[in-house]
Amino acid sequence: MERPLLEDIRDRLDEFTATEKKAAHALMANYPVQGLGTVAQFAEAAGVSSPTILRFIGRLGFPGFAEFQKKLRSELESQLNSPLARSATLEDEQGGDPHVGQLLENVRETFAHLPRGELEGLIRLLADEKKTLHLIGGRFTDGLARYMAAHLRIVRSGVNHVAGQQGNWLDQLLGMGPKDVVLIFDIRRYQTEIVQFAEAAAKQGATVTLVTDSWMSPVGRIASFVLPARVAVPSPWDSSLALMAIAEVLIAGVTRENQQRAQERMQSLEILRNEIDPTTESRTTGPDV
Amino acid sequence: MERPLLEDIRDRLDEFTATEKKAAHALMANYPVQGLGTVAQFAEAAGVSSPTILRFIGRLGFPGFAEFQKKLRSELESQLNSPLARSATLEDEQGGDPHVGQLLENVRETFAHLPRGELEGLIRLLADEKKTLHLIGGRFTDGLARYMAAHLRIVRSGVNHVAGQQGNWLDQLLGMGPKDVVLIFDIRRYQTEIVQFAEAAAKQGATVTLVTDSWMSPVGRIASFVLPARVAVPSPWDSSLALMAIAEVLIAGVTRENQQRAQERMQSLEILRNEIDPTTESRTTGPDV
DNA sequence: GTCAGTTTGTAATGTTTGTTACAGGATTGC
DNA sequence: GCAATCCTGTAACAAACATTACAAACTGAC
């Protein structure tokens, strides 16, 4: 009664026969609505006969089609009454912005297809205080690099936001070596300067990592870690929201990875800040140091 | 076929007889699941007899119970397949990162409680080319101001990102008047410099607008438009993702509001860029000018 | 208080539906 | 290449279902 039926079907997909799988797929493709009609409708949609449907739901553990539907309805009921679903249905009822819907979908899809190892690996790399971090972004994504640098600087030392005139970049490139990690934000159209910077850094032995769109920046060829994000929205612009979500998860991850040191640094900074600007109201704990 | 049945029932509630209303209420209380079982189940849940249910759905305009259910199922199908609903239902299964779930929830809740008029009003204000725009953010949110400025600069003229040393701000403040619009990103803890900047700008007649967290920056007191966003996440940091989502919707809105001029500017910029840097591959259309 | 109109439930009905027995067909193992 | 097993669809069946006819109960008006 507790486990979602959809998961059960997915896990046990191999137990079914060939035509039963057709039934399973038809149901999953339009879950759970496909199971709420008649057996004949279900059978037609799956391209099989009615008895096959019955055998399918029998193998799932239901004594009859009626019980199967009852389970579907009760699942649907609790799902639709959850606060999360409520806000979702209420929104598009009263004309929720389709743009916002697409934004949410992008973030969700981005993390659904993000290789878990890549994310964890990059977090560990960024948390390594023996490395020096260099963050850089393109025309639009530089704000993200800046945002992330502002947080990481509080959590750890050796964080550098590569910004400003292109001429300055050369200075930063000069000292780079195996102890440096470069995190690049880059979406199309991929700026040649960024690519050149990445290539130069890699040539000097620095580890290059990349947060990009699904089409993948050319930097991806030389990067050790690549995190692709969805950017398409109903607008002439691409959306960087999913990139930002990745940035925030990275920030949280690095903070978690090095919790006690991060806290110490936060407190020291807090004290420093109060000494410099006593007008600012003080708080002993909290994030915004 | 298009209008949601739930609305129809709500509107026409007075047309029904007393017991039919009981049926209507039972359906609305557990919509649409209650209508997907048998007539007898529906009748029992509503505390009426089966024929009353039939008369009820007959009055709704359906020739029979089967057609009524068909309508419910098709409604449910399209609703569950919308990107909004998907993000709500799918995220908590397949063990997605709880942090990501919270991020999505924040964005959703933010827009659910955003006064529609405020958003539209602010977009119109930002789209007004007779005004000069000044964007400014705090320690962490300055990246957002930068991000938004980078886009708006392409869509329209007179966009200024107030950045750098605090001393420079004074210069920008000097010339301000009723023709200036200040858009401030500010989350706790609210920096006194930002508040001072806002107050000074307001005193000189500029329109002050604000994107902030739910606790509301003190700037809110003097702001003409205030858009609050959810920022809580399971991390010592606050999340600015919902602020960024607002920024992107604003960008898209301003672009839409002034489409032909934006396109002209994009093309001119494209040409300019190619003249300066011929190595960059050229595209005649597209966002990333 | 009575009558007309409306509303509601009971009970019967005809149909659709889920269900099952069975036979043809495919597949696998020897 | 044969046989045994498993899979799948056809067709018949019985139960559950939506549906309808009808009578009782209620309501409001005169």
XYZ file of C-alpha atoms (C1' of nucleotides) in Angstrom:
638
model
C 0.000 0.000 0.000
C 2.922 2.284 0.628
C 5.305 1.715 -2.232
C 4.490 3.575 -5.435
C 3.273 1.155 -8.039
C 5.261 2.840 -10.779
C 8.547 1.965 -9.120
C 7.439 -1.579 -8.578
C 6.679 -1.989 -12.259
C 9.990 -0.485 -13.281
C 11.972 -2.768 -11.004
C 10.147 -5.913 -11.964
C 10.053 -5.220 -15.669
C 12.131 -8.304 -16.403
C 9.664 -10.628 -14.756
C 7.092 -9.894 -17.409
C 6.665 -11.587 -20.758
C 7.125 -9.725 -24.042
C 3.503 -8.667 -24.486
C 3.101 -7.956 -20.804
C 5.964 -5.522 -21.164
C 4.006 -3.762 -23.876
C 1.223 -3.371 -21.340
C 3.678 -2.127 -18.724
C 5.120 0.443 -21.091
C 1.706 1.671 -22.150
C 0.837 2.174 -18.504
C 4.076 3.893 -17.599
C 3.851 6.165 -20.628
C 0.535 7.481 -19.399
C 0.609 6.735 -15.709
C -1.747 6.345 -14.029
C -4.493 7.485 -16.369
C -4.113 4.532 -18.707
C -5.093 2.175 -15.926
C -8.207 4.063 -14.960
C -10.289 3.268 -18.034
C -11.606 -0.138 -19.031
C -9.531 -3.212 -19.678
C -10.440 -3.053 -23.367
C -9.186 0.528 -23.675
C -5.981 -0.387 -21.903
C -5.539 -3.387 -24.161
C -6.054 -1.368 -27.305
C -3.631 1.333 -26.222
C -1.001 -1.284 -25.491
C -1.708 -3.207 -28.674
C -2.468 -6.448 -26.855
C -5.558 -8.388 -25.925
C -7.632 -7.967 -22.808
C -6.528 -11.184 -21.104
C -2.920 -10.079 -21.364
C -3.794 -6.979 -19.392
C -5.472 -9.130 -16.790
C -2.464 -11.432 -16.559
C -0.226 -8.400 -16.282
C -2.056 -6.903 -13.350
C -2.369 -10.390 -11.889
C 1.398 -10.735 -11.910
C 1.636 -7.377 -10.193
C -0.139 -8.996 -7.290
C -3.697 -7.833 -7.680
C -6.530 -10.331 -7.482
C -8.529 -8.388 -10.069
C -8.716 -5.299 -12.185
C -10.965 -3.545 -9.693
C -8.381 -3.788 -6.915
C -5.727 -2.547 -9.292
C -7.783 0.545 -10.096
C -8.495 1.104 -6.439
C -4.764 1.198 -5.753
C -4.209 3.641 -8.615
C -6.937 5.924 -7.354
C -5.699 5.944 -3.795
C -2.183 6.702 -5.000
C -3.463 9.503 -7.167
C -5.534 10.868 -4.352
C -2.666 11.165 -1.899
C -0.445 12.548 -4.594
C -2.868 15.246 -5.648
C -3.438 16.253 -2.065
C 0.240 16.720 -1.243
C 1.163 20.368 -0.753
C 3.632 20.166 -3.600
C 1.116 18.983 -6.151
C -1.476 21.398 -4.840
C 0.661 24.402 -5.563
C 1.419 22.995 -8.980
C -2.184 22.407 -9.979
C -3.396 25.632 -8.460
C -0.827 27.554 -10.419
C -1.704 26.463 -13.899
C -5.355 26.606 -12.998
C -5.225 30.320 -12.469
C -2.890 30.780 -15.405
C 0.564 30.132 -13.991
C 3.321 31.517 -16.161
C 4.390 28.826 -18.653
C 7.839 30.373 -18.546
C 8.108 29.490 -14.852
C 6.964 25.958 -15.568
C 9.711 25.572 -18.112
C 12.271 26.954 -15.679
C 11.320 24.357 -13.086
C 11.382 21.614 -15.672
C 14.872 22.673 -16.729
C 16.254 22.507 -13.212
C 14.578 19.179 -12.562
C 15.774 17.622 -15.814
C 19.258 18.985 -15.290
C 19.689 17.169 -12.012
C 17.892 14.082 -13.246
C 20.548 13.615 -15.915
C 23.522 14.835 -13.963
C 25.976 12.003 -13.373
C 26.046 11.695 -9.604
C 29.736 10.909 -9.563
C 30.622 14.038 -11.481
C 28.836 16.242 -8.982
C 30.379 14.579 -5.931
C 33.796 14.477 -7.530
C 33.719 18.150 -8.399
C 32.598 19.046 -4.891
C 35.521 17.177 -3.403
C 37.876 18.880 -5.819
C 36.519 22.327 -5.002
C 36.665 21.588 -1.287
C 40.362 20.773 -1.444
C 42.098 23.698 0.226
C 45.447 22.671 -1.190
C 44.167 23.789 -4.561
C 43.682 27.346 -5.707
C 40.319 28.013 -7.355
C 39.796 30.251 -10.353
C 36.217 30.973 -11.408
C 35.402 32.517 -14.737
C 32.281 33.021 -16.823
C 31.215 34.365 -20.199
C 29.283 37.495 -21.050
C 26.150 36.394 -19.235
C 27.461 33.728 -16.937
C 30.142 35.839 -15.315
C 27.550 36.872 -12.748
C 27.335 33.218 -11.716
C 31.089 32.944 -11.332
C 30.940 36.049 -9.185
C 28.070 34.683 -7.106
C 29.806 31.412 -6.476
C 33.137 33.055 -5.690
C 31.462 35.300 -3.114
C 30.275 32.228 -1.203
C 33.325 30.032 -1.603
C 35.587 32.801 -0.434
C 33.915 32.602 2.939
C 34.078 28.840 3.150
C 37.689 28.416 2.105
C 40.813 30.314 1.125
C 42.380 30.590 -2.293
C 39.332 31.592 -4.306
C 39.838 33.865 -7.268
C 37.197 35.350 -9.539
C 38.784 35.995 -12.913
C 37.058 39.181 -13.989
C 37.580 42.477 -15.669
C 39.687 43.283 -18.702
C 40.889 40.425 -20.799
C 44.453 41.698 -20.404
C 44.318 40.942 -16.705
C 43.610 37.292 -17.396
C 47.127 36.805 -18.636
C 48.529 37.710 -15.253
C 46.369 35.102 -13.596
C 47.369 32.502 -16.133
C 51.059 33.049 -15.566
C 51.427 31.283 -12.242
C 49.114 28.382 -12.937
C 50.122 24.802 -12.462
C 48.865 21.442 -11.202
C 47.764 23.029 -7.956
C 45.171 25.189 -9.691
C 41.574 24.365 -10.467
C 39.667 26.386 -13.051
C 35.860 26.339 -12.925
C 34.306 27.713 -16.075
C 30.708 28.745 -16.699
C 30.052 28.790 -20.407
C 26.896 28.616 -22.490
C 26.457 29.206 -26.188
C 27.560 31.029 -27.975
C 30.824 30.003 -26.517
C 33.208 32.913 -26.344
C 36.579 32.312 -27.904
C 38.320 34.146 -25.081
C 36.952 31.690 -22.546
C 37.996 28.704 -24.595
C 41.458 30.135 -25.031
C 41.738 30.776 -21.319
C 40.743 27.204 -20.570
C 43.187 25.765 -23.058
C 46.035 27.869 -21.746
C 45.259 26.846 -18.175
C 45.093 23.172 -19.119
C 48.384 23.413 -20.971
C 50.046 24.639 -17.777
C 48.758 21.659 -15.848
C 45.695 23.174 -14.143
C 42.567 21.054 -13.699
C 39.774 22.439 -15.889
C 36.138 21.940 -14.894
C 33.022 23.137 -16.694
C 29.398 24.014 -16.119
C 27.747 24.408 -19.511
C 24.555 23.927 -21.519
C 23.431 20.680 -23.095
C 25.186 21.458 -26.348
C 28.463 21.492 -24.520
C 31.068 24.153 -24.754
C 34.229 23.253 -26.676
C 35.926 23.507 -23.294
C 34.304 20.149 -22.555
C 36.977 18.411 -24.604
C 39.704 19.337 -22.162
C 37.682 19.402 -18.932
C 38.028 16.834 -16.149
C 34.498 17.435 -14.882
C 31.602 18.552 -17.059
C 28.148 19.380 -15.688
C 25.630 20.074 -18.448
C 22.431 22.016 -17.727
C 19.153 22.674 -19.550
C 18.800 26.221 -20.798
C 15.862 26.295 -23.237
C 12.954 28.617 -22.379
C 10.153 30.255 -24.381
C 12.157 33.433 -24.869
C 14.858 34.630 -27.253
C 17.287 34.181 -24.370
C 18.658 31.036 -22.868
C 18.050 30.488 -19.170
C 20.992 30.171 -16.794
C 18.804 29.169 -13.896
C 19.838 25.527 -13.978
C 23.481 26.610 -14.045
C 22.828 28.657 -10.952
C 21.134 25.701 -9.291
C 24.245 23.643 -9.958
C 26.349 26.448 -8.511
C 24.271 26.488 -5.342
C 24.442 22.726 -4.923
C 28.208 22.939 -5.378
C 28.435 25.710 -2.784
C 26.356 23.712 -0.319
C 28.434 20.624 -1.033
C 31.760 22.350 -0.465
C 30.408 23.900 2.715
C 29.228 20.532 3.974
C 32.508 18.880 3.007
C 34.470 21.219 5.179
C 31.992 22.205 7.818
C 34.091 23.006 10.853
C 36.662 25.032 8.950
C 33.905 26.909 7.146
C 32.275 27.788 10.453
C 35.527 29.010 11.926
C 36.130 31.237 8.933
C 32.573 32.573 9.105
C 33.018 33.549 12.736
C 36.384 35.170 12.198
C 34.948 37.153 9.330
C 31.991 38.154 11.467
C 34.300 39.555 14.110
C 36.432 41.338 11.539
C 33.376 42.879 9.964
C 32.060 44.161 13.256
C 35.364 45.755 14.073
C 35.414 47.588 10.761
C 31.759 48.576 10.594
C 30.148 48.642 14.059
C 26.855 50.009 12.674
C 26.016 46.687 11.138
C 23.860 44.694 13.512
C 25.740 41.696 14.767
C 24.668 38.097 14.787
C 26.736 35.359 16.325
C 25.561 32.676 13.946
C 24.099 32.531 10.489
C 25.220 32.393 6.925
C 25.482 35.959 5.733
C 28.817 36.890 7.180
C -13.496 20.187 -24.080
C -11.069 22.900 -23.125
C -12.512 24.433 -19.990
C -11.575 22.723 -16.744
C -14.573 20.862 -15.414
C -13.867 21.917 -11.854
C -14.417 25.572 -12.679
C -17.581 24.773 -14.547
C -19.008 22.991 -11.528
C -18.065 25.820 -9.210
C -19.697 28.413 -11.397
C -22.898 26.512 -11.971
C -23.319 25.311 -8.402
C -26.618 27.170 -8.056
C -28.222 25.341 -10.945
C -28.133 22.084 -9.029
C -30.692 20.743 -6.600
C -29.881 20.168 -2.928
C -28.755 16.533 -3.249
C -27.007 17.210 -6.514
C -24.960 19.790 -4.648
C -23.926 17.081 -2.238
C -22.647 15.149 -5.223
C -20.849 18.228 -6.526
C -19.174 18.839 -3.207
C -18.075 15.232 -2.869
C -16.512 15.443 -6.292
C -14.804 18.762 -5.666
C -13.467 17.573 -2.319
C -11.648 14.733 -4.000
C -11.305 15.900 -7.554
C -11.037 14.167 -9.882
C -10.457 10.817 -8.210
C -13.980 10.579 -6.844
C -15.375 10.553 -10.360
C -13.099 7.808 -11.585
C -14.651 4.944 -9.637
C -18.121 3.501 -10.111
C -21.357 5.374 -9.819
C -22.206 3.433 -6.693
C -18.954 4.420 -4.972
C -19.500 8.023 -5.937
C -23.049 7.866 -4.631
C -22.002 6.379 -1.318
C -19.241 8.936 -0.801
C -21.687 11.737 -1.475
C -24.389 10.186 0.681
C -26.925 10.099 -2.124
C -28.317 7.477 -4.462
C -26.920 6.421 -7.811
C -29.569 8.067 -9.975
C -28.785 11.399 -8.357
C -25.198 11.065 -9.509
C -26.439 10.293 -12.995
C -28.737 13.289 -12.999
C -25.902 15.411 -11.734
C -23.514 14.497 -14.494
C -26.387 14.709 -16.950
C -26.961 18.309 -15.943
C -23.267 18.961 -16.440
C -23.861 18.188 -20.081
C -22.631 14.626 -20.387
C -24.802 12.051 -22.148
C -23.555 9.327 -19.798
C -21.210 8.428 -16.998
C -18.672 6.955 -19.400
C -18.244 10.250 -21.259
C -17.908 12.041 -17.955
C -15.071 9.762 -16.923
C -13.437 10.142 -20.294
C -13.355 13.878 -19.787
C -11.879 13.500 -16.309
C -9.181 11.201 -17.572
C -8.176 13.444 -20.439
C -8.028 16.406 -18.091
C -5.903 14.477 -15.672
C -3.636 13.287 -18.430
C -2.821 16.737 -19.733
C -2.404 18.042 -16.217
C 0.028 15.324 -15.173
C 2.080 15.824 -18.299
C 2.537 19.550 -17.873
C 6.076 20.483 -16.904
C 4.853 22.061 -13.699
C 3.080 18.969 -12.441
C 5.916 16.727 -13.510
C 8.377 18.602 -11.415
C 6.019 18.279 -8.481
C 5.322 14.565 -8.750
C 8.571 13.164 -10.083
C 11.110 14.866 -7.939
C 10.406 13.158 -4.670
C 10.580 9.704 -6.166
C 13.786 8.303 -7.702
C 15.619 9.767 -4.734
C 16.451 13.163 -6.123
C 18.645 15.400 -4.023
C 16.473 16.925 -1.263
C 18.373 20.143 -1.724
C 17.260 20.272 -5.357
C 13.710 19.487 -4.327
C 13.755 22.426 -1.968
C 15.163 24.674 -4.683
C 12.307 23.759 -7.003
C 9.771 24.229 -4.268
C 11.188 27.661 -3.524
C 10.858 28.812 -7.093
C 7.351 27.398 -7.359
C 6.186 28.958 -4.132
C 7.792 32.242 -5.011
C 5.780 32.617 -8.180
C 2.656 31.206 -6.597
C 2.614 34.078 -4.140
C 3.953 36.767 -6.396
C 1.296 39.423 -6.958
C 0.699 39.297 -10.685
C 0.240 43.030 -10.941
C 3.597 43.742 -9.315
C 5.427 41.594 -11.828
C 3.675 43.065 -14.847
C 3.999 46.581 -13.493
C 7.699 46.222 -12.899
C 8.226 44.787 -16.365
C 6.499 47.771 -17.928
C 8.579 50.116 -15.827
C 11.826 48.397 -16.771
C 10.822 48.354 -20.422
C 10.323 52.109 -20.500
C 13.259 53.464 -22.472
C 12.631 56.972 -21.239
C 13.907 55.824 -17.868
C 17.478 55.100 -16.950
C 17.979 51.807 -15.111
C 20.393 51.284 -12.239
C 20.892 47.744 -10.975
C 22.609 47.011 -7.707
C 23.003 44.029 -5.436
C 24.499 43.064 -2.098
C 27.509 40.919 -1.316
C 25.988 37.800 -2.810
C 23.293 39.181 -5.026
C 25.497 41.537 -6.971
C 26.111 38.698 -9.407
C 22.376 38.736 -10.159
C 22.399 42.468 -10.804
C 25.301 41.917 -13.142
C 23.548 39.037 -14.902
C 20.388 41.010 -15.427
C 22.245 44.101 -16.572
C 24.150 42.065 -19.161
C 20.842 41.043 -20.756
C 18.951 44.286 -20.429
C 21.809 46.210 -21.969
C 21.217 44.346 -25.196
C 17.472 44.824 -25.154
C 17.449 48.526 -24.348
C 19.674 51.520 -23.737
C 20.343 53.281 -20.466
C 21.212 50.304 -18.299
C 23.746 50.800 -15.560
C 25.172 48.202 -13.202
C 26.221 49.949 -10.003
C 29.328 48.040 -9.053
C 32.774 48.355 -7.605
C 33.951 50.545 -4.798
C 31.374 52.145 -2.614
C 32.900 55.544 -3.330
C 31.932 55.241 -6.963
C 28.276 54.900 -6.012
C 28.162 58.517 -5.002
C 28.936 59.611 -8.540
C 26.025 57.576 -9.843
C 23.720 58.984 -7.212
C 24.533 62.569 -8.102
C 22.572 62.868 -11.323
C 19.543 60.874 -10.254
C 16.022 62.174 -10.575
C 12.470 61.137 -11.468
C 13.717 59.690 -14.735
C 15.770 57.047 -12.966
C 14.705 53.592 -11.851
C 16.749 51.700 -9.280
C 16.362 47.911 -9.124
C 17.834 46.449 -5.971
C 18.607 42.830 -5.145
C 18.865 42.419 -1.425
C 18.582 39.457 0.906
C 19.394 39.235 4.580
C 21.448 40.259 6.157
C 20.600 43.497 4.520
C 23.674 45.610 3.979
C 23.472 49.118 5.297
C 25.242 50.494 2.238
C 22.511 49.179 -0.003
C 19.777 50.603 2.160
C 21.538 53.963 2.239
C 21.925 53.926 -1.523
C 18.234 53.198 -1.959
C 17.184 55.932 0.429
C 19.418 58.483 -1.233
C 18.081 57.548 -4.653
C 14.491 57.795 -3.435
C 15.129 61.168 -1.873
C 16.237 62.483 -5.242
C 13.041 61.317 -6.871
C 14.145 58.043 -8.435
C 11.751 55.091 -8.489
C 13.049 52.354 -6.203
C 12.159 48.722 -6.895
C 13.220 45.647 -4.965
C 13.744 41.924 -5.317
C 14.247 40.479 -1.844
C 13.624 37.510 0.428
C 10.417 36.802 2.308
C 11.575 38.695 5.362
C 11.796 41.817 3.289
C 14.694 44.155 3.120
C 14.186 47.530 4.876
C 14.353 48.946 1.375
C 10.813 47.599 0.994
C 9.462 50.548 2.937
C 10.437 53.003 0.221
C 10.085 50.759 -2.820
C 7.355 51.159 -5.427
C 7.543 47.508 -6.464
C 8.578 44.671 -4.166
C 8.999 41.084 -5.335
C 9.676 38.696 -2.430
C 11.275 35.295 -3.050
C 11.779 32.108 -1.030
C 15.375 31.539 -0.019
C 15.385 28.753 2.620
C 17.397 25.625 1.828
C 18.940 22.828 3.908
C 22.304 24.567 4.028
C 23.895 27.308 6.116
C 23.415 29.554 3.096
C 20.304 31.087 1.715
C 19.420 30.298 -1.876
C 19.180 33.079 -4.427
C 17.779 30.793 -7.078
C 14.251 32.152 -6.835
C 15.632 35.685 -7.111
C 17.393 34.636 -10.267
C 14.180 33.098 -11.589
C 12.463 36.420 -11.034
C 15.319 38.157 -12.813
C 14.933 35.872 -15.802
C 11.192 36.358 -15.988
C 11.752 40.104 -15.826
C 14.327 39.903 -18.614
C 11.984 37.840 -20.766
C 9.144 40.242 -20.010
C 11.091 43.351 -20.932
C 12.279 41.656 -24.104
C 8.733 40.718 -25.033
C 7.447 44.165 -24.201
C 9.779 45.763 -26.691
C 10.346 43.044 -29.197
C 11.098 44.873 -32.420
C 13.468 47.342 -30.832
C 15.259 44.557 -28.995
C 15.711 42.649 -32.228
C 17.110 45.688 -34.004
C 19.589 46.244 -31.207
C 20.613 42.596 -31.247
C 21.325 42.718 -34.956
C 23.285 45.958 -34.750
C 25.349 44.524 -31.938
C 25.938 41.373 -33.938
C 27.310 43.398 -36.822
C 29.466 45.497 -34.521
C 30.857 42.444 -32.857
C 31.778 40.818 -36.136
C 33.598 43.912 -37.269
C 35.654 44.019 -34.106
C 36.337 40.322 -33.756
C 36.033 38.482 -37.092
C 37.242 35.197 -35.568
C 33.967 34.734 -33.756
C 31.647 32.624 -35.838
C 28.715 34.706 -37.017
C 25.054 33.973 -36.676
C 22.377 36.197 -38.105
C 19.823 35.404 -35.438
C 19.866 34.164 -31.908
C 20.063 35.448 -28.376
C 23.714 35.459 -27.500
C 24.768 38.591 -29.285
C -55.237 21.670 3.966
C -54.825 20.338 -0.526
C -52.894 20.145 -4.957
C -49.290 20.712 -8.559
C -44.663 20.532 -9.336
C -40.342 19.032 -8.259
C -37.101 16.162 -6.191
C -35.366 11.812 -4.642
C -34.772 6.848 -3.856
C -36.097 1.922 -5.097
C -36.090 -1.593 -8.104
C -35.858 -3.682 -12.500
C -33.359 -3.968 -16.949
C -30.304 -4.342 -20.658
C -25.702 -3.639 -21.616
C -21.043 -3.472 -20.883
C -17.363 -5.243 -18.405
C -14.088 -8.184 -16.155
C -13.025 -12.728 -16.096
C -11.887 -17.520 -17.470
C -11.549 -21.830 -20.245
C -9.385 -23.384 -24.191
C -6.845 -23.919 -28.348
C -3.446 -22.259 -31.642
C 1.212 -20.605 -31.888
C 5.768 -19.491 -30.581
C 9.940 -20.707 -28.163
C 13.350 -23.260 -25.804
C 15.865 -27.414 -24.555
C 17.530 -31.691 -25.716
C 14.199 -31.954 -35.555
C 11.077 -33.142 -32.120
C 8.689 -32.426 -27.901
C 7.451 -30.037 -23.932
C 6.546 -25.704 -22.071
C 5.185 -21.323 -22.036
C 2.875 -17.492 -24.136
C -0.988 -15.311 -26.422
C -5.481 -14.447 -28.442
C -10.459 -15.973 -29.290
C -14.730 -16.685 -27.536
C -18.042 -17.653 -24.148
C -19.772 -16.499 -19.468
C -21.305 -14.475 -15.412
C -21.182 -10.625 -12.636
C -21.256 -5.811 -12.079
C -22.486 -1.901 -14.002
C -24.868 2.277 -15.876
C -29.195 3.383 -16.944
C -34.232 4.076 -16.768
C -39.035 3.684 -15.323
C -41.797 4.549 -11.555
C -43.517 5.630 -7.153
C -42.877 7.947 -2.835
C -41.643 12.095 -0.432
C -41.082 16.670 -0.123
C -41.949 21.659 -1.147
C -44.384 25.724 -1.940
C -48.607 28.136 -3.365
C -53.246 29.140 -3.032
